[in-house]
Amino acid sequence: MPYLIRNATAIFSPEQPDATALRIDGNRITALGRDLQPEDGDTVIDARGGVIYPGLVNTHHHLAQSILKGVPEGLNQGLGDWLGSVPYRFWPQITPELMYHAARLGLYELLRSGTTTCADHHYLYHRDTPDELEDAVWQAADELGIRLVLCRGSAVEKGSHKGLGRHNIEPETTDQVIDRMERTRTRYHQAAPDAMRRLVVAPTSLIHSSPPDFLKEMAAYARGNGLRMHSHLLEVGFDEVQAREKFGMAAIDYAERCDFLGPDVWFAHLVQSDPNAIERLAATGTGIAHCPTSNCRLGSGVAPVIEMAGKGMPISIGVDGSASAESGSMLQELNLTWLIHRALHGPEATTLEQVLQWGSRDGARLLGLEAIGELAVGQAADLAIYDIDSPRFAGVHTPLFAPLMCGEPVQVSHSFVNGKPVVEDGSVLGLEERELVGNVRNGLADLMARVA
C-alpha cells in the first residue's frame, strides 16, 4: 500500500534537508520533498507537529533482561557480581513462554522510542536449552514487524565467567553450538541488504568462556556462511587481567589471534580500550556498540568513543539489556551519548547530527543492512514520526532535534518498518498493552517461585 506522509515540521534527511514530506511505495521511499501531492491509492498521514527520523538501529540488546529490571541484589553491584546476582541467576529458569513475553516487552519499548531494528545478543543457551526458547524471540519480532538481528551467544566452558561458575550452569559443547546455529541459519537467516531477519555468530564472552580453538572455529563458520560476528569485550578491566593471566597477551591481541577482528565484527562496550586496542580496532575496521546507560549504571566507565571515531572506527549505539539499562529506550542512549562525551571532552565533542547517524545509518552499515538507516529515495522505508506538538517541546528553537535533545519521554505517533506500519496513532500494533503487562507480571511471579 502506498503512503504519503506530509506536513512534517522537519525530516532528518541529509539528501534533502528542507523536505517536509515523503512517499512510501512497497517497502521503499520513492519521493522526498516539500509539496508532494496525493496520488491515486495513497494513504495520507498528516505529520503536522511532528519530526521524522530514520528508524533507530539498536546494535546490542538482551531482550531476555526486559523482565529483570531493578533486581534488588544487583542494584549497587559492578558487572562481575551483578552477572551472578541478576541475569545468570534467573535465565536457566526462563521458559519459552516467558521468553516470548520478555521479547515482546523489550521490542515494545524499542518501538515506542523510535527503533526499527534490534540486534539481540541472545545468550540463553546451555547444554539442555530447548530450541523453542530461541524460536520465541523470532516469533515476537515477526508479530511486531521489527527487524531482528539475532546475535547467537555461546559458551563452551565456565572458565573465568563469574555468572556461569556461580550458578553451575553446564555450557554447550562445540558440536551443539554448531548444530543449533545451523538450524537457525537455515530456518531464519536472510542475506539481503534489507533483510528482516539476520543471524550473527556471537560468543557471549570472548575472554571468559571461549577457548581459542572454539573461537577460531566460530570465526571460520561465520565467514564461511557470510555471517557477521559480535561479542562483549573490555567492558571492565577484568577482561584485560584475565586475558593476560590465561593467554599471556592483551585482550585485543587475543581477539586478533582468534580471528575476531575485522570489518565484519563489532564488540559491545569496549570501555577499557587503551590506545593500542583502539589502533588495532580501527586498523581492522572493527566496530563498537556503545552502551552508555548500562556502562554508567554498572559503574564500568565511559567508552573512549571520541578517540575511536577520530581513528575511523565504525561507531554504533546499543541499549544493552534492561537489567542494567532499565529504560529500554534507544532515544535515551542517543541523548546520553550526546551529553556524556561533552562532559568529558567539551561542547564540541559530539554533535546532534553525528549522534543521530551513529544511532541509525552507521548502525545499519555495521550490521550489513545497507538499504536501511537513512531517509533517502531508494532506501527501505524504516522511519519514526515523533510528535513534538506538546508543551515540553514548545520552546525548542531547533525542532528537528527536539526529541534527541530533550530526551524521554517522547511520543512516536507513527512508525514504519520495511514500508509497513508498526506504530499507528501512538499505539504499537500487534499487542494490547494491558494484556502484555498481565502476561509479564504473571510470568514473573512464576519465575520467582521457581528460582526461590
Short mmCIF file of C-alpha atoms in Angstrom, two decimals:
data_model
loop_
_atom_site.label_atom_id
_atom_site.label_comp_id
_atom_site.label_asym_id
_atom_site.label_seq_id
_atom_site.Cartn_x
_atom_site.Cartn_y
_atom_site.Cartn_z
CA MET A 1 0.00 0.00 0.00
CA PRO A 2 1.46 3.42 -0.91
CA TYR A 3 1.65 6.10 1.79
CA LEU A 4 2.13 9.85 1.60
CA ILE A 5 3.43 11.42 4.82
CA ARG A 6 3.25 15.20 4.64
CA ASN A 7 3.25 18.46 6.62
CA ALA A 8 6.10 17.36 8.89
CA THR A 9 7.84 20.14 10.78
CA ALA A 10 11.18 18.68 9.65
CA ILE A 11 12.74 15.48 8.32
CA PHE A 12 16.27 14.28 9.10
CA SER A 13 17.45 13.67 5.56
CA PRO A 14 20.92 14.93 4.61
CA GLU A 15 19.90 14.21 1.00
CA GLN A 16 17.02 16.72 1.20
CA PRO A 17 17.33 18.75 4.41
CA ASP A 18 14.37 21.01 3.57
CA ALA A 19 11.94 18.13 2.95
CA THR A 20 8.66 18.04 4.84
CA ALA A 21 7.01 15.12 3.03
CA LEU A 22 7.88 11.67 1.76
CA ARG A 23 6.18 8.91 -0.17
CA ILE A 24 6.41 5.16 0.51
CA ASP A 25 5.60 2.65 -2.22
CA GLY A 26 6.10 -1.01 -1.44
CA ASN A 27 8.98 -1.18 1.01
CA ARG A 28 10.87 1.84 -0.37
CA ILE A 29 10.96 5.59 -0.07
CA THR A 30 10.12 6.78 -3.57
CA ALA A 31 9.98 10.57 -3.10
CA LEU A 32 11.14 13.30 -0.72
CA GLY A 33 10.16 16.96 -0.99
CA ARG A 34 8.11 19.87 0.30
CA ASP A 35 4.97 19.88 -1.82
CA LEU A 36 4.22 16.25 -2.60
CA GLN A 37 0.60 15.78 -3.59
CA PRO A 38 -1.56 12.69 -3.03
CA GLU A 39 -1.78 10.18 -5.83
CA ASP A 40 -4.44 7.56 -6.51
CA GLY A 41 -4.34 4.90 -3.85
CA ASP A 42 -2.22 6.86 -1.36
CA THR A 43 -2.95 6.58 2.33
CA VAL A 44 -2.21 10.08 3.59
CA ILE A 45 -0.68 10.62 7.04
CA ASP A 46 -0.67 14.17 8.35
CA ALA A 47 2.61 14.60 10.25
CA ARG A 48 1.82 18.17 11.31
CA GLY A 49 3.57 18.88 14.61
CA GLY A 50 5.96 16.01 14.09
CA VAL A 51 9.56 15.41 13.03
CA ILE A 52 10.65 12.33 11.11
CA TYR A 53 13.82 10.36 11.86
CA PRO A 54 15.19 7.28 10.15
CA GLY A 55 14.30 4.25 12.24
CA LEU A 56 16.86 3.86 15.00
CA VAL A 57 19.17 0.83 14.83
CA ASN A 58 20.00 -0.80 18.17
CA THR A 59 23.19 -2.84 17.76
CA HIS A 60 23.34 -4.52 21.18
CA HIS A 61 20.49 -5.70 23.39
CA HIS A 62 19.47 -8.54 25.69
CA LEU A 63 15.72 -8.90 25.29
CA ALA A 64 15.51 -11.60 27.97
CA GLN A 65 16.54 -9.00 30.54
CA SER A 66 13.35 -7.00 29.95
CA ILE A 67 11.85 -8.92 32.88
CA LEU A 68 14.86 -8.36 35.18
CA LYS A 69 14.71 -4.64 35.84
CA GLY A 70 15.84 -3.34 39.19
CA VAL A 71 16.57 -6.71 40.82
CA PRO A 72 17.40 -5.61 44.40
CA GLU A 73 20.50 -7.79 44.83
CA GLY A 74 22.20 -6.20 41.83
CA LEU A 75 21.27 -2.54 42.26
CA ASN A 76 24.67 -1.44 43.59
CA GLN A 77 26.95 -4.11 42.15
CA GLY A 78 29.56 -3.89 39.44
CA LEU A 79 29.50 -6.14 36.41
CA GLY A 80 31.11 -9.27 37.81
CA ASP A 81 28.94 -9.63 40.89
CA TRP A 82 25.88 -8.30 39.05
CA LEU A 83 26.12 -11.09 36.45
CA GLY A 84 25.73 -13.65 39.20
CA SER A 85 23.04 -11.78 41.10
CA VAL A 86 20.83 -10.94 38.15
CA PRO A 87 20.94 -12.46 34.64
CA TYR A 88 22.70 -15.75 35.37
CA ARG A 89 20.64 -16.30 38.49
CA PHE A 90 17.41 -16.24 36.51
CA TRP A 91 17.96 -17.23 32.92
CA PRO A 92 18.20 -21.04 33.31
CA GLN A 93 14.63 -20.85 34.68
CA ILE A 94 13.22 -18.72 31.84
CA THR A 95 10.70 -20.77 29.86
CA PRO A 96 9.94 -20.28 26.17
CA GLU A 97 6.61 -18.71 27.12
CA LEU A 98 8.24 -16.20 29.45
CA MET A 99 10.96 -15.51 26.87
CA TYR A 100 8.22 -14.69 24.36
CA HIS A 101 6.61 -12.17 26.72
CA ALA A 102 10.02 -10.69 27.63
CA ALA A 103 10.89 -10.25 23.96
CA ARG A 104 7.55 -8.59 23.24
CA LEU A 105 8.10 -6.24 26.17
CA GLY A 106 11.61 -5.31 25.08
CA LEU A 107 10.62 -4.82 21.45
CA TYR A 108 7.63 -2.73 22.55
CA GLU A 109 9.98 -0.42 24.46
CA LEU A 110 12.24 -0.09 21.44
CA LEU A 111 9.40 0.64 19.03
CA ARG A 112 7.89 3.29 21.27
CA SER A 113 11.27 5.09 21.33
CA GLY A 114 11.63 5.08 17.53
CA THR A 115 13.70 1.93 16.98
CA THR A 116 13.03 -0.23 13.92
CA THR A 117 15.98 -2.68 14.06
CA CYS A 118 17.13 -4.67 17.08
CA ALA A 119 20.33 -6.71 17.34
CA ASP A 120 19.59 -9.00 20.27
CA HIS A 121 22.58 -10.70 21.89
CA HIS A 122 20.64 -13.79 22.93
CA TYR A 123 22.81 -15.94 25.18
CA LEU A 124 20.26 -18.21 26.89
CA TYR A 125 21.94 -21.40 25.70
CA HIS A 126 23.24 -24.23 27.84
CA ARG A 127 23.55 -27.97 27.49
CA ASP A 128 19.80 -28.65 27.75
CA THR A 129 18.29 -25.49 26.23
CA PRO A 130 15.18 -26.25 24.11
CA ASP A 131 15.01 -24.82 20.59
CA GLU A 132 11.71 -23.17 21.50
CA LEU A 133 13.50 -20.66 23.74
CA GLU A 134 15.18 -19.04 20.73
CA ASP A 135 12.13 -19.51 18.50
CA ALA A 136 10.14 -17.36 20.93
CA VAL A 137 12.37 -14.36 20.12
CA TRP A 138 11.89 -14.77 16.37
CA GLN A 139 8.14 -15.15 16.85
CA ALA A 140 7.87 -11.96 18.92
CA ALA A 141 9.77 -9.97 16.30
CA ASP A 142 7.67 -11.40 13.47
CA GLU A 143 4.44 -10.45 15.20
CA LEU A 144 5.53 -6.87 15.92
CA GLY A 145 7.11 -6.34 12.49
CA ILE A 146 10.51 -5.15 13.72
CA ARG A 147 13.80 -6.10 12.06
CA LEU A 148 15.67 -8.62 14.19
CA VAL A 149 19.36 -9.46 14.08
CA LEU A 150 19.83 -12.41 16.43
CA CYS A 151 23.38 -12.45 17.77
CA ARG A 152 23.63 -16.07 18.82
CA GLY A 153 25.53 -16.26 22.10
CA SER A 154 27.50 -19.29 23.23
CA ALA A 155 29.83 -20.57 25.95
CA VAL A 156 31.62 -23.91 25.92
CA GLU A 157 33.44 -23.66 29.26
CA LYS A 158 32.76 -21.98 32.59
CA GLY A 159 36.29 -20.63 32.66
CA SER A 160 36.56 -17.31 34.48
CA HIS A 161 32.94 -16.33 33.78
CA LYS A 162 31.54 -15.45 37.22
CA GLY A 163 27.90 -15.91 36.23
CA LEU A 164 28.37 -19.41 34.78
CA GLY A 165 30.54 -20.56 37.65
CA ARG A 166 28.39 -19.20 40.46
CA HIS A 167 25.23 -20.94 39.26
CA ASN A 168 26.86 -24.14 37.99
CA ILE A 169 25.37 -23.77 34.51
CA GLU A 170 26.54 -26.52 32.17
CA PRO A 171 27.74 -24.95 28.89
CA GLU A 172 27.07 -26.31 25.43
CA THR A 173 29.57 -28.43 23.57
CA THR A 174 31.11 -27.07 20.38
CA ASP A 175 29.10 -29.58 18.34
CA GLN A 176 25.88 -28.40 20.00
CA VAL A 177 26.69 -24.79 19.17
CA ILE A 178 27.36 -25.58 15.51
CA ASP A 179 24.34 -27.86 15.10
CA ARG A 180 21.94 -25.44 16.77
CA MET A 181 23.34 -22.47 14.90
CA GLU A 182 23.00 -24.28 11.59
CA ARG A 183 19.34 -24.93 12.40
CA THR A 184 18.86 -21.20 12.97
CA ARG A 185 20.78 -20.19 9.86
CA THR A 186 18.80 -22.41 7.52
CA ARG A 187 15.46 -21.53 9.11
CA TYR A 188 15.71 -17.78 9.70
CA HIS A 189 18.75 -16.02 8.19
CA GLN A 190 18.30 -13.68 5.22
CA ALA A 191 21.29 -12.22 3.38
CA ALA A 192 19.67 -9.27 1.58
CA PRO A 193 20.71 -5.68 2.43
CA ASP A 194 17.12 -5.03 3.57
CA ALA A 195 16.75 -8.36 5.41
CA MET A 196 14.13 -8.60 8.13
CA ARG A 197 16.00 -11.48 9.81
CA ARG A 198 19.73 -11.91 10.31
CA LEU A 199 21.90 -14.35 12.25
CA VAL A 200 25.21 -13.29 13.80
CA VAL A 201 27.84 -15.56 15.40
CA ALA A 202 28.26 -14.07 18.88
CA PRO A 203 30.16 -15.96 21.61
CA THR A 204 28.87 -14.44 24.83
CA SER A 205 32.28 -13.62 26.28
CA LEU A 206 35.42 -13.62 24.19
CA ILE A 207 37.76 -13.85 27.19
CA HIS A 208 36.00 -15.78 29.95
CA SER A 209 34.20 -18.75 28.40
CA SER A 210 35.57 -19.18 24.87
CA PRO A 211 38.89 -21.03 24.35
CA PRO A 212 40.92 -20.08 21.26
CA ASP A 213 40.17 -23.20 19.21
CA PHE A 214 36.45 -22.66 19.70
CA LEU A 215 36.65 -19.01 18.68
CA LYS A 216 38.62 -19.84 15.55
CA GLU A 217 36.02 -22.44 14.62
CA MET A 218 33.25 -19.88 15.19
CA ALA A 219 35.04 -17.31 13.03
CA ALA A 220 35.53 -19.86 10.25
CA TYR A 221 31.85 -20.87 10.43
CA ALA A 222 30.74 -17.24 10.31
CA ARG A 223 32.89 -16.24 7.36
CA GLY A 224 32.18 -19.47 5.52
CA ASN A 225 28.45 -18.67 5.70
CA GLY A 226 28.58 -14.91 5.18
CA LEU A 227 27.63 -14.12 8.79
CA ARG A 228 28.88 -11.25 10.92
CA MET A 229 30.44 -11.67 14.37
CA HIS A 230 29.85 -9.99 17.73
CA SER A 231 30.74 -10.33 21.41
CA HIS A 232 31.39 -8.45 24.65
CA LEU A 233 34.92 -7.15 25.12
CA LEU A 234 36.76 -4.89 27.57
CA GLU A 235 33.62 -3.86 29.38
CA VAL A 236 35.64 -3.83 32.61
CA GLY A 237 39.32 -4.18 33.47
CA PHE A 238 38.82 -7.82 34.49
CA ASP A 239 38.81 -8.73 30.78
CA GLU A 240 42.35 -7.43 30.35
CA VAL A 241 43.56 -9.04 33.57
CA GLN A 242 42.17 -12.44 32.60
CA ALA A 243 43.46 -12.25 29.03
CA ARG A 244 46.99 -11.68 30.30
CA GLU A 245 46.75 -14.36 33.01
CA LYS A 246 45.09 -17.04 30.84
CA PHE A 247 46.58 -16.35 27.42
CA GLY A 248 49.68 -14.27 28.13
CA MET A 249 48.58 -11.37 25.94
CA ALA A 250 46.36 -8.32 25.83
CA ALA A 251 42.65 -8.85 25.24
CA ILE A 252 42.80 -7.16 21.84
CA ASP A 253 45.69 -9.41 20.80
CA TYR A 254 43.71 -12.45 21.92
CA ALA A 255 40.79 -11.32 19.77
CA GLU A 256 43.09 -10.95 16.80
CA ARG A 257 44.76 -14.32 17.43
CA CYS A 258 41.29 -15.94 17.39
CA ASP A 259 40.29 -14.23 14.09
CA PHE A 260 37.78 -11.97 15.86
CA LEU A 261 38.81 -8.64 14.37
CA GLY A 262 37.68 -7.21 11.03
CA PRO A 263 35.03 -5.14 9.26
CA ASP A 264 32.53 -7.96 9.84
CA VAL A 265 33.00 -7.78 13.63
CA TRP A 266 31.73 -5.42 16.32
CA PHE A 267 32.03 -5.52 20.08
CA ALA A 268 29.75 -4.25 22.81
CA HIS A 269 31.18 -1.81 25.37
CA LEU A 270 34.99 -1.62 24.82
CA VAL A 271 35.02 0.74 27.81
CA GLN A 272 38.56 -0.17 28.87
CA SER A 273 40.18 0.18 25.45
CA ASP A 274 43.68 1.64 25.63
CA PRO A 275 45.42 3.42 22.71
CA ASN A 276 46.85 0.14 21.43
CA ALA A 277 43.41 -1.51 21.38
CA ILE A 278 41.88 1.49 19.60
CA GLU A 279 44.65 1.38 16.97
CA ARG A 280 44.07 -2.34 16.32
CA LEU A 281 40.29 -1.96 16.20
CA ALA A 282 40.49 0.98 13.82
CA ALA A 283 43.12 -0.61 11.58
CA THR A 284 40.96 -3.72 11.12
CA GLY A 285 37.65 -1.87 10.70
CA THR A 286 36.19 -3.47 13.83
CA GLY A 287 33.22 -1.59 15.27
CA ILE A 288 31.67 -0.77 18.63
CA ALA A 289 28.16 -0.90 20.08
CA HIS A 290 28.38 1.96 22.56
CA CYS A 291 26.06 1.37 25.55
CA PRO A 292 26.46 4.43 27.79
CA THR A 293 23.46 3.92 30.09
CA SER A 294 24.45 0.39 31.08
CA ASN A 295 28.10 1.38 31.48
CA CYS A 296 27.05 4.21 33.83
CA ARG A 297 24.55 2.02 35.69
CA LEU A 298 27.16 -0.68 36.45
CA GLY A 299 29.95 1.82 37.12
CA SER A 300 32.05 0.39 34.29
CA GLY A 301 33.15 3.75 32.88
CA VAL A 302 32.72 5.53 29.56
CA ALA A 303 33.96 4.04 26.30
CA PRO A 304 36.51 6.30 24.52
CA VAL A 305 34.20 6.78 21.56
CA ILE A 306 35.55 10.19 20.59
CA GLU A 307 39.07 8.79 20.20
CA MET A 308 37.66 5.78 18.36
CA ALA A 309 35.71 7.94 15.93
CA GLY A 310 38.80 10.08 15.38
CA LYS A 311 40.72 6.98 14.32
CA GLY A 312 37.95 5.96 11.90
CA MET A 313 36.33 3.14 13.88
CA PRO A 314 32.69 2.33 13.00
CA ILE A 315 30.52 3.66 15.83
CA SER A 316 27.00 2.49 16.68
CA ILE A 317 24.70 2.66 19.70
CA GLY A 318 23.18 -0.14 21.78
CA VAL A 319 20.57 -0.19 24.54
CA ASP A 320 22.05 -3.26 26.27
CA GLY A 321 19.78 -5.31 28.49
CA SER A 322 17.09 -3.71 30.61
CA ALA A 323 18.54 -5.36 33.70
CA SER A 324 21.33 -2.76 33.52
CA ALA A 325 19.65 -0.04 31.41
CA GLU A 326 16.14 -0.05 32.76
CA SER A 327 14.56 2.48 30.38
CA GLY A 328 14.91 0.18 27.35
CA SER A 329 14.89 3.33 25.19
CA MET A 330 17.17 3.80 22.22
CA LEU A 331 16.45 7.53 22.25
CA GLN A 332 17.77 7.76 25.80
CA GLU A 333 21.01 6.12 24.66
CA LEU A 334 21.40 8.74 21.93
CA ASN A 335 20.65 11.56 24.37
CA LEU A 336 23.21 10.26 26.89
CA THR A 337 25.79 9.67 24.14
CA TRP A 338 25.41 13.30 23.07
CA LEU A 339 25.81 14.58 26.63
CA ILE A 340 28.35 12.35 28.35
CA HIS A 341 31.21 12.90 25.91
CA ARG A 342 30.67 16.66 26.09
CA ALA A 343 31.02 16.41 29.85
CA LEU A 344 34.36 14.63 29.38
CA HIS A 345 35.76 16.38 26.31
CA GLY A 346 33.99 19.70 25.89
CA PRO A 347 30.98 21.03 23.95
CA GLU A 348 32.40 20.29 20.50
CA ALA A 349 32.98 16.58 21.21
CA THR A 350 29.62 15.44 19.82
CA THR A 351 27.02 16.95 17.52
CA LEU A 352 23.37 16.06 17.27
CA GLU A 353 23.72 15.11 13.60
CA GLN A 354 26.66 12.82 14.36
CA VAL A 355 24.94 11.03 17.22
CA LEU A 356 21.75 10.51 15.22
CA GLN A 357 23.77 8.98 12.38
CA TRP A 358 25.59 6.69 14.83
CA GLY A 359 22.17 5.55 16.00
CA SER A 360 20.74 4.96 12.53
CA ARG A 361 22.83 4.88 9.35
CA ASP A 362 26.11 3.78 10.93
CA GLY A 363 24.46 1.08 13.00
CA ALA A 364 22.74 -0.27 9.89
CA ARG A 365 26.03 -0.40 7.98
CA LEU A 366 27.73 -2.17 10.84
CA LEU A 367 25.02 -4.85 10.70
CA GLY A 368 25.41 -5.13 6.92
CA LEU A 369 21.93 -3.69 6.29
CA GLU A 370 22.97 -1.10 3.72
CA ALA A 371 19.40 -0.49 2.49
CA ILE A 372 18.23 0.97 5.80
CA GLY A 373 19.26 3.70 8.22
CA GLU A 374 18.72 6.76 6.02
CA LEU A 375 15.76 8.72 4.72
CA ALA A 376 16.62 8.87 1.04
CA VAL A 377 14.94 7.90 -2.20
CA GLY A 378 15.54 4.20 -2.85
CA GLN A 379 16.15 3.31 0.79
CA ALA A 380 13.89 0.88 2.63
CA ALA A 381 11.10 2.73 4.43
CA ASP A 382 12.12 2.44 8.09
CA LEU A 383 11.17 5.62 9.93
CA ALA A 384 9.62 7.11 13.05
CA ILE A 385 7.47 10.22 13.42
CA TYR A 386 7.96 11.92 16.79
CA ASP A 387 5.13 14.14 17.98
CA ILE A 388 6.64 17.41 19.26
CA ASP A 389 3.32 19.27 19.44
CA SER A 390 3.32 19.32 23.25
CA PRO A 391 4.37 21.80 25.95
CA ARG A 392 7.78 20.26 26.72
CA PHE A 393 8.92 20.87 23.14
CA ALA A 394 7.20 24.22 22.58
CA GLY A 395 10.25 26.32 23.45
CA VAL A 396 12.73 24.42 21.28
CA HIS A 397 14.37 26.61 18.60
CA THR A 398 15.70 23.66 16.56
CA PRO A 399 12.63 21.43 16.24
CA LEU A 400 14.35 18.78 14.09
CA PHE A 401 16.46 17.71 17.06
CA ALA A 402 13.86 18.26 19.77
CA PRO A 403 13.36 14.53 20.53
CA LEU A 404 17.08 13.85 20.75
CA MET A 405 17.92 16.97 22.79
CA CYS A 406 15.01 16.79 25.21
CA GLY A 407 15.07 13.01 25.53
CA GLU A 408 12.44 10.88 27.21
CA PRO A 409 9.51 10.95 27.50
CA VAL A 410 8.70 11.04 23.79
CA GLN A 411 5.66 10.09 21.77
CA VAL A 412 6.11 8.20 18.50
CA SER A 413 2.89 8.82 16.60
CA HIS A 414 3.68 6.56 13.64
CA SER A 415 6.48 4.21 12.70
CA PHE A 416 7.20 2.08 9.64
CA VAL A 417 9.45 -0.93 9.09
CA ASN A 418 10.07 -2.08 5.54
CA GLY A 419 7.18 0.08 4.35
CA LYS A 420 4.66 -1.38 6.80
CA PRO A 421 3.17 0.46 9.80
CA VAL A 422 4.27 -0.88 13.20
CA VAL A 423 3.14 2.11 15.30
CA GLU A 424 -0.11 3.85 14.47
CA ASP A 425 -1.64 6.82 16.31
CA GLY A 426 0.78 6.25 19.17
CA SER A 427 -0.01 2.55 19.63
CA VAL A 428 2.34 -0.33 18.91
CA LEU A 429 0.50 -2.64 16.54
CA GLY A 430 0.29 -6.35 17.28
CA LEU A 431 -0.16 -6.16 21.03
CA GLU A 432 -2.53 -4.88 23.70
CA GLU A 433 -0.66 -3.09 26.46
CA ARG A 434 -2.69 -4.28 29.45
CA GLU A 435 -2.54 -7.86 28.25
CA LEU A 436 1.24 -7.57 27.88
CA VAL A 437 1.56 -6.19 31.42
CA GLY A 438 -0.56 -9.02 32.80
CA ASN A 439 1.40 -11.69 30.97
CA VAL A 440 4.73 -10.31 32.16
CA ARG A 441 3.64 -9.98 35.78
CA ASN A 442 2.15 -13.48 35.86
CA GLY A 443 5.29 -14.88 34.27
CA LEU A 444 7.49 -13.07 36.77
CA ALA A 445 5.53 -14.45 39.71
CA ASP A 446 6.04 -17.97 38.37
CA LEU A 447 9.74 -17.29 37.71
CA MET A 448 10.35 -16.03 41.25
CA ALA A 449 8.63 -19.08 42.70
CA ARG A 450 10.82 -21.43 40.68
CA VAL A 451 14.05 -19.57 41.43
CA ALA A 452 13.21 -19.49 45.14
#
